[in-house]
Short mmCIF file of C-alpha atoms in Angstrom, two decimals:
data_model
loop_
_atom_site.label_atom_id
_atom_site.label_comp_id
_atom_site.label_asym_id
_atom_site.label_seq_id
_atom_site.Cartn_x
_atom_site.Cartn_y
_atom_site.Cartn_z
CA MET A 1 5.68 8.46 -21.56
CA VAL A 2 5.56 8.34 -17.64
CA GLU A 3 5.14 11.60 -16.28
CA ALA A 4 4.39 10.92 -12.61
CA VAL A 5 5.06 8.42 -10.14
CA LEU A 6 1.92 7.10 -7.68
CA PHE A 7 3.32 4.52 -5.11
CA ASP A 8 1.06 2.18 -2.56
CA VAL A 9 2.79 2.33 0.71
CA ASN A 10 2.31 -0.42 3.14
CA GLU A 11 4.24 -3.49 1.72
CA THR A 12 5.34 -1.59 -1.66
CA LEU A 13 7.20 0.81 0.41
CA LEU A 14 7.08 0.13 3.99
CA ASP A 15 8.36 -3.44 5.62
CA ILE A 16 4.83 -4.73 7.51
CA SER A 17 7.06 -7.63 8.74
CA ALA A 18 7.92 -5.37 11.26
CA ILE A 19 4.44 -5.86 13.05
CA ASP A 20 5.40 -9.73 13.24
CA PRO A 21 6.45 -9.66 16.79
CA PHE A 22 3.65 -8.64 17.77
CA PHE A 23 1.37 -11.30 16.21
CA LYS A 24 4.32 -13.89 17.67
CA ARG A 25 3.13 -12.30 21.18
CA LEU A 26 -0.39 -12.83 20.53
CA PHE A 27 -1.02 -15.80 18.20
CA GLY A 28 2.19 -17.84 18.88
CA SER A 29 3.24 -17.54 15.57
CA GLU A 30 5.04 -14.82 13.07
CA GLY A 31 3.00 -16.35 9.96
CA VAL A 32 -0.53 -15.28 11.46
CA ARG A 33 0.04 -12.18 10.37
CA ARG A 34 -0.50 -12.78 6.60
CA THR A 35 -3.79 -14.32 7.42
CA TRP A 36 -4.53 -10.94 9.34
CA PHE A 37 -3.79 -9.30 6.11
CA LYS A 38 -5.94 -11.52 3.80
CA GLU A 39 -9.29 -10.29 5.86
CA LEU A 40 -7.98 -7.19 5.58
CA GLU A 41 -7.87 -6.87 2.03
CA SER A 42 -11.13 -9.18 1.79
CA LEU A 43 -13.09 -6.61 4.25
CA TRP A 44 -11.79 -3.16 1.87
CA LEU A 45 -13.15 -5.42 -0.88
CA ILE A 46 -16.53 -5.86 0.63
CA VAL A 47 -16.96 -2.62 1.06
CA ILE A 48 -16.38 -1.86 -2.08
CA ALA A 49 -18.95 -4.49 -3.31
CA THR A 50 -21.41 -3.11 -1.05
CA ASN A 51 -20.80 0.39 -2.07
CA THR A 52 -20.26 0.94 1.43
CA TYR A 53 -17.13 2.70 3.91
CA GLN A 54 -15.79 2.15 7.04
CA ASP A 55 -12.36 3.66 7.42
CA PHE A 56 -8.80 1.86 7.32
CA PRO A 57 -8.47 1.59 11.47
CA THR A 58 -11.86 0.24 11.59
CA LEU A 59 -10.76 -2.19 9.24
CA VAL A 60 -7.87 -3.31 10.82
CA GLN A 61 -9.44 -3.95 14.01
CA ALA A 62 -12.14 -6.29 12.29
CA ALA A 63 -9.51 -8.14 10.53
CA LEU A 64 -7.57 -8.61 13.72
CA LYS A 65 -10.66 -9.70 15.52
CA MET A 66 -11.86 -12.06 12.92
CA THR A 67 -8.62 -13.81 12.79
CA ALA A 68 -8.64 -13.50 16.86
CA THR A 69 -11.53 -15.45 16.70
CA GLN A 70 -10.31 -18.29 14.25
CA GLN A 71 -7.22 -18.78 15.74
CA GLN A 72 -9.16 -18.92 19.48
CA VAL A 73 -7.73 -16.31 21.10
CA ASP A 74 -8.94 -13.64 23.27
CA LEU A 75 -7.96 -10.08 22.69
CA CYS A 76 -8.73 -6.92 24.13
CA ASP A 77 -8.85 -3.47 23.63
CA ARG A 78 -5.55 -2.38 24.07
CA ASP A 79 -4.15 -5.22 21.57
CA CYS A 80 -6.21 -3.60 18.30
CA SER A 81 -4.75 -0.07 19.78
CA GLU A 82 -1.07 -1.36 19.60
CA ALA A 83 -1.59 -3.08 16.39
CA ILE A 84 -2.81 0.32 14.61
CA ASP A 85 -0.06 2.16 16.67
CA ILE A 86 2.63 -0.50 15.08
CA LEU A 87 1.28 0.01 11.59
CA THR A 88 2.22 4.15 11.93
CA THR A 89 6.03 3.06 12.49
CA LEU A 90 6.53 0.89 10.25
CA PRO A 91 10.22 0.57 8.80
CA PRO A 92 11.19 1.05 4.71
CA HIS A 93 12.13 -1.64 2.82
CA ARG A 94 16.00 -0.98 2.31
CA ASP A 95 15.22 -0.55 -1.51
CA ALA A 96 12.89 2.39 -1.29
CA VAL A 97 15.18 5.44 -0.31
CA PRO A 98 17.51 4.53 -2.70
CA ALA A 99 14.86 3.75 -5.39
CA LEU A 100 12.91 7.27 -4.56
CA THR A 101 16.17 9.16 -4.34
CA ARG A 102 17.20 7.67 -8.06
CA LEU A 103 13.67 9.00 -9.41
CA HIS A 104 13.48 12.23 -7.59
CA SER A 105 16.95 13.03 -8.88
CA GLN A 106 15.54 12.74 -12.10
CA GLY A 107 12.81 14.99 -11.55
CA ILE A 108 10.22 12.65 -11.62
CA ARG A 109 7.35 13.92 -9.90
CA LEU A 110 6.42 11.15 -6.95
CA ALA A 111 2.92 10.71 -5.11
CA ALA A 112 1.98 8.34 -2.62
CA LEU A 113 -1.68 7.25 -2.69
CA THR A 114 -2.87 4.61 0.20
CA ASN A 115 -5.74 2.98 1.53
CA GLY A 116 -4.76 4.10 5.55
CA THR A 117 -6.14 7.00 6.36
CA LEU A 118 -4.45 10.55 5.51
CA LYS A 119 -3.07 11.29 9.27
CA SER A 120 -1.47 7.67 9.46
CA VAL A 121 0.10 7.57 6.01
CA ARG A 122 1.75 10.84 6.45
CA LYS A 123 2.95 9.65 10.62
CA GLN A 124 4.05 6.44 8.27
CA LEU A 125 5.84 8.04 5.62
CA LYS A 126 7.68 10.74 7.96
CA HIS A 127 8.95 7.93 10.55
CA ALA A 128 10.39 6.05 7.74
CA GLY A 129 12.11 8.97 6.45
CA LEU A 130 10.25 9.29 2.95
CA GLU A 131 7.68 11.95 3.31
CA ASP A 132 9.82 14.67 1.86
CA TYR A 133 10.41 12.45 -1.71
CA PHE A 134 6.79 12.95 -2.33
CA GLU A 135 4.65 15.90 -3.81
CA ALA A 136 1.44 14.74 -2.83
CA ILE A 137 0.10 12.16 -0.31
CA MET A 138 -3.21 10.68 -1.01
CA SER A 139 -5.51 8.90 0.88
CA VAL A 140 -8.56 6.75 -0.06
CA ASP A 141 -10.47 8.82 2.65
CA GLU A 142 -10.93 11.78 0.93
CA ILE A 143 -13.47 10.11 -1.68
CA ALA A 144 -14.30 7.17 0.97
CA ARG A 145 -13.48 4.54 -1.52
CA TYR A 146 -11.13 2.05 -1.52
CA LYS A 147 -8.43 0.78 -4.08
CA PRO A 148 -8.81 -0.99 -6.38
CA ALA A 149 -12.37 1.00 -7.21
CA PRO A 150 -10.85 3.16 -9.97
CA GLU A 151 -12.21 6.82 -8.03
CA PRO A 152 -8.89 6.59 -5.81
CA TYR A 153 -6.57 6.28 -9.31
CA LEU A 154 -8.82 8.98 -10.74
CA MET A 155 -8.43 11.11 -7.78
CA ALA A 156 -4.69 10.93 -7.72
CA ALA A 157 -4.57 11.74 -11.94
CA LYS A 158 -6.59 14.46 -11.40
CA ARG A 159 -4.33 15.92 -8.05
CA LEU A 160 -1.41 15.45 -10.08
CA GLN A 161 -3.29 17.03 -13.00
CA VAL A 162 -1.64 14.37 -15.44
CA SER A 163 -3.77 11.96 -17.51
CA PRO A 164 -4.16 8.39 -16.18
CA GLU A 165 -2.45 7.08 -19.03
CA LYS A 166 0.49 8.98 -18.38
CA ILE A 167 0.64 7.89 -14.42
CA CYS A 168 2.37 4.47 -13.25
CA LEU A 169 1.27 3.31 -9.85
CA VAL A 170 3.90 1.19 -8.45
CA ALA A 171 2.73 -1.40 -6.30
CA ALA A 172 3.40 -4.75 -4.79
CA HIS A 173 -0.09 -6.25 -4.40
CA GLY A 174 -1.72 -7.80 -7.42
CA TRP A 175 -5.28 -6.47 -6.92
CA ASP A 176 -3.74 -2.83 -6.79
CA ILE A 177 -2.02 -3.43 -10.30
CA ALA A 178 -5.36 -4.45 -11.62
CA GLY A 179 -7.25 -1.64 -10.13
CA ALA A 180 -4.93 1.22 -11.72
CA HIS A 181 -4.86 -0.77 -15.06
CA LYS A 182 -8.43 -0.81 -14.96
CA ALA A 183 -8.52 2.90 -14.38
CA GLY A 184 -6.18 3.41 -17.08
CA LEU A 185 -2.98 4.00 -15.36
CA GLY A 186 0.40 2.24 -16.80
CA THR A 187 1.59 -0.10 -13.81
CA ALA A 188 4.75 -1.56 -12.07
CA PHE A 189 4.90 -4.48 -9.83
CA VAL A 190 7.41 -4.90 -7.26
CA ALA A 191 7.66 -8.64 -6.32
CA ARG A 192 8.10 -8.66 -2.59
CA PRO A 193 8.16 -12.14 -0.99
CA GLN A 194 5.23 -14.16 -1.37
CA LYS A 195 3.30 -11.13 -3.52
CA VAL A 196 2.20 -12.79 -6.86
CA LEU A 197 0.62 -11.42 -9.78
CA ASN A 198 -3.12 -13.45 -10.88
CA PRO A 199 -1.98 -14.80 -14.03
CA THR A 200 -5.69 -14.02 -15.78
CA ALA A 201 -5.20 -10.55 -15.20
CA PRO A 202 -3.46 -8.15 -17.81
CA SER A 203 0.16 -8.45 -16.97
CA PRO A 204 1.63 -4.83 -15.50
CA ASP A 205 3.73 -2.69 -18.04
CA ILE A 206 7.00 -3.22 -15.39
CA HIS A 207 7.94 -5.81 -13.39
CA GLY A 208 10.83 -5.82 -11.28
CA ALA A 209 12.69 -7.87 -8.05
CA ASP A 210 12.91 -4.92 -6.02
CA LEU A 211 12.33 -1.01 -6.68
CA LEU A 212 15.44 -0.58 -7.66
CA GLU A 213 14.70 -3.01 -11.11
CA VAL A 214 11.40 -0.90 -10.97
CA ALA A 215 13.00 2.50 -10.94
CA ASP A 216 15.39 1.55 -13.41
CA GLN A 217 12.87 0.82 -15.79
CA LEU A 218 10.72 3.62 -15.42
CA LEU A 219 13.40 6.11 -16.06
CA ARG A 220 13.79 4.66 -19.48
CA ASN A 221 10.06 5.37 -20.08
CA ALA A 222 10.49 8.88 -18.60
CA PRO A 223 10.38 11.95 -20.79
CA PRO A 224 13.95 13.47 -21.32
#
């Protein structure tokens, strides 16, 4: 039975497409944002594999510079700083507040775990009006190890004082689902646009078209 629900933040709760005008202005195409995000994902997978660590803003800017090189676009330092600023003011997905309200009203313990910095995620969730739903807001910065390595998920379980198998991670990323599963957590995938699961990886325990569907299924698995 699920005793606590752990939420990923960017793309799961917050709508990262709000940064598209920034990419349209710099690169002439909103779609370049997806290229940049894939570069960002690859960078934190590399630091996991090489057992090193660089904080999230450093990786965000490195991925942006790599994308600019691919696109043959010149960036200035101000462009990189602007990207960081925009990421801290993302709006919530439309289903975030009703889903969190539904879970919170039923007494479900809620927490957030991000690959971003603790300072940034607190600013993000406060700006989005989501901060008060969570009893704990956690960052991989606290242990210098990115998701999907097991350490962040186990850190969250220890902080919440709940065994991993009684926690469910909600995420829009297949790599996050896979990491949480490997760490012993339950998993719930929210199918944000163009987000898909690895067909060779274990299936999530819950699969929803949006967070409201996920919330309904979580409540059916919550203790009375």
